[in-house]
Coordinates of C-alpha atoms in Angstrom, one line a residue:
M22 CA 34.9 -23.6 38.0
M23 CA 33.8 -23.1 34.5
R24 CA 30.5 -24.8 35.1
C25 CA 29.8 -22.6 38.1
L26 CA 30.6 -19.5 36.1
M27 CA 28.2 -20.6 33.4
Y28 CA 25.4 -21.2 35.9
L29 CA 26.1 -17.8 37.4
L30 CA 25.9 -16.0 34.1
F31 CA 22.7 -17.9 33.1
G32 CA 21.1 -16.9 36.5
F33 CA 21.9 -13.2 36.0
A34 CA 20.5 -13.4 32.5
L35 CA 17.2 -14.8 33.8
I36 CA 17.0 -12.3 36.6
F37 CA 17.5 -9.3 34.4
N38 CA 15.3 -10.6 31.5
V39 CA 12.2 -11.6 33.5
P40 CA 10.7 -8.1 33.8
T41 CA 11.1 -7.5 30.0
L42 CA 9.6 -10.9 29.2
N43 CA 6.5 -10.3 31.3
A44 CA 6.0 -6.6 30.5
Q45 CA 2.8 -5.8 28.6
K46 CA 2.6 -3.0 26.1
K47 CA 0.0 -0.5 27.2
K48 CA -2.2 1.0 24.6
P49 CA -2.0 4.8 24.4
L50 CA -4.9 6.8 25.8
L51 CA -5.8 8.0 22.3
D52 CA -5.1 6.0 19.2
P53 CA -6.3 8.4 16.4
S54 CA -6.7 7.4 12.8
V55 CA -8.1 8.9 9.7
R56 CA -9.9 7.4 6.7
K57 CA -9.8 9.3 3.4
L58 CA -12.0 8.4 0.4
G59 CA -12.1 10.0 -3.0
P60 CA -11.7 9.8 -6.8
Y61 CA -8.3 9.8 -8.5
F62 CA -7.3 10.6 -12.0
G63 CA -3.9 10.0 -13.7
V64 CA -1.8 9.2 -16.6
Q65 CA 0.2 6.0 -17.2
K66 CA 3.2 5.9 -19.5
G67 CA 4.9 2.8 -20.8
K68 CA 5.0 1.8 -24.4
Y69 CA 1.7 3.6 -24.7
Y70 CA 0.0 6.6 -22.9
V71 CA -3.1 5.5 -20.9
G72 CA -5.5 7.7 -19.0
E73 CA -7.0 6.4 -15.8
I74 CA -9.7 7.3 -13.3
G75 CA -10.9 5.5 -10.2
M76 CA -11.6 5.5 -6.4
E77 CA -9.2 5.2 -3.5
A78 CA -9.7 4.6 0.2
Q79 CA -6.7 5.4 2.5
F80 CA -6.5 4.3 6.1
K81 CA -3.8 6.2 8.1
D82 CA -2.6 6.1 11.7
I83 CA -2.0 9.5 13.2
K84 CA 1.3 9.2 15.0
L85 CA 4.4 11.3 15.6
V86 CA 6.7 8.5 14.7
K87 CA 6.1 6.1 11.8
P88 CA 2.5 6.7 10.8
K89 CA 1.5 3.8 8.6
T90 CA -0.8 4.2 5.7
H91 CA -2.8 1.5 3.9
A92 CA -4.9 2.1 0.8
L93 CA -7.2 0.2 -1.5
H94 CA -8.1 1.4 -5.0
A95 CA -10.1 0.4 -8.1
G96 CA -10.2 2.0 -11.4
I97 CA -10.5 1.9 -15.2
E98 CA -7.9 2.7 -17.8
Y99 CA -8.4 3.4 -21.5
N100 CA -5.8 3.6 -24.3
I101 CA -7.6 5.6 -27.0
P102 CA -5.4 5.1 -30.1
N103 CA -5.3 1.3 -29.6
N104 CA -8.8 0.8 -28.2
V105 CA -7.7 -1.0 -25.1
L106 CA -9.8 -0.9 -21.9
G107 CA -8.3 -2.0 -18.5
F108 CA -9.7 -2.6 -15.1
N109 CA -7.5 -2.7 -12.1
A110 CA -7.8 -3.1 -8.3
G111 CA -5.0 -3.0 -5.8
Y112 CA -3.5 -2.3 -2.5
W113 CA -0.5 -0.3 -1.3
H114 CA 1.2 0.3 2.0
K115 CA 3.4 3.2 3.2
P116 CA 5.4 2.2 6.4
S117 CA 6.3 5.7 7.5
R118 CA 5.9 9.4 6.7
V119 CA 8.8 9.8 4.2
D120 CA 9.1 6.4 2.7
L121 CA 8.2 4.6 -0.5
T122 CA 4.9 2.9 -1.1
Y123 CA 4.8 -0.8 -1.8
G124 CA 1.9 -2.6 -3.3
F125 CA 0.3 -4.7 -6.1
D126 CA -2.5 -4.5 -8.6
V127 CA -4.7 -7.1 -10.0
T128 CA -5.5 -6.2 -13.6
L129 CA -7.7 -7.1 -16.6
R130 CA -7.0 -5.8 -20.1
S131 CA -9.3 -6.1 -23.1
N132 CA -9.1 -5.0 -26.7
F133 CA -12.8 -6.1 -27.1
E134 CA -11.7 -9.3 -28.9
E135 CA -9.3 -10.8 -26.4
E136 CA -8.7 -10.4 -22.7
R137 CA -5.5 -10.6 -20.6
Y138 CA -5.3 -11.0 -16.8
G139 CA -2.5 -10.4 -14.5
I140 CA -0.8 -9.0 -11.4
S141 CA 1.5 -6.1 -11.1
P142 CA 3.9 -5.4 -8.2
V143 CA 4.4 -1.6 -7.8
I144 CA 6.7 0.7 -5.9
G145 CA 6.1 4.4 -5.6
Y146 CA 6.2 7.7 -3.7
K147 CA 3.3 9.6 -2.4
L148 CA 3.4 13.3 -1.5
F149 CA 0.3 15.4 -0.7
G150 CA -2.3 14.2 -3.2
F151 CA 0.2 13.0 -5.9
H152 CA 1.3 9.4 -6.1
I153 CA 3.9 8.4 -8.6
R154 CA 4.3 4.6 -9.1
V155 CA 6.5 2.3 -11.2
G156 CA 5.5 -1.3 -11.9
Y157 CA 5.7 -4.3 -14.2
M158 CA 2.5 -6.2 -15.3
L159 CA 2.8 -9.9 -15.4
L160 CA 0.0 -10.7 -17.9
T161 CA -1.3 -13.9 -19.4
P162 CA 0.5 -14.6 -22.7
S163 CA -0.9 -13.6 -26.0
K164 CA 0.5 -13.4 -29.5
T165 CA -2.1 -11.1 -31.0
F166 CA -3.0 -8.7 -28.2
T167 CA 0.2 -6.8 -27.4
E168 CA -1.0 -3.2 -27.3
T169 CA -0.7 -2.8 -23.5
N170 CA 1.9 -1.6 -21.2
T171 CA 4.0 -4.1 -19.3
L172 CA 6.7 -1.9 -17.7
F173 CA 5.0 1.4 -16.7
I174 CA 5.2 4.6 -14.7
N175 CA 2.1 6.4 -13.6
L176 CA 1.2 9.6 -11.9
R177 CA -2.1 9.9 -10.0
F178 CA -3.8 12.7 -8.1
I179 CA -6.5 11.9 -5.5
L180 CA -9.2 14.4 -4.7
V181 CA -10.1 13.6 -1.1
N182 CA -13.8 14.4 -0.6
N183 CA -14.6 12.3 2.4
R184 CA -12.4 12.4 5.5
K185 CA -13.4 10.7 8.8
F186 CA -11.3 10.9 12.0
K187 CA -11.6 8.2 14.6
W188 CA -10.4 8.6 18.2
N189 CA -10.0 5.1 19.7
N190 CA -10.0 5.7 23.4
R191 CA -8.4 3.2 25.7
K192 CA -10.9 1.7 28.2
K193 CA -9.9 2.0 31.8
K194 CA -9.8 -1.2 33.9
R195 CA -12.1 -1.2 36.9

């Protein structure tokens, strides 16, 4: 009796799950996206104040629910009192409209005598053109070159001067 009941339940499960297993997701008729490109400038505060400038490219899906944004950026930073120059490049991702940004930076710092390399995981919040980020730089060790931020917060503003819309139309089957 128990075995018959198990076969019956298993049979019902297969019957009702088959349409969902074989269902294909249709692409929407329009799949709009936008690419934004422009310079940014900002200030970074940790142990030291650092000014920064660079370029950022953002790739955003235009959707009503959960529009994802991806961005790549590269820039330079300079700490005037301590004569430290930094180069960084990175990526961040924003999974929905009102969500945090998650990303990382690859960085190089130099005091013109010694260099330090590293990576920096960052978390932030972006609203309009402003992007506030918090991160920790994992740099190569050095006993003499310590005039750089490890734990930091920075505020950037991007000036979008190139915006391209893309309308990906779904091709109809013949």
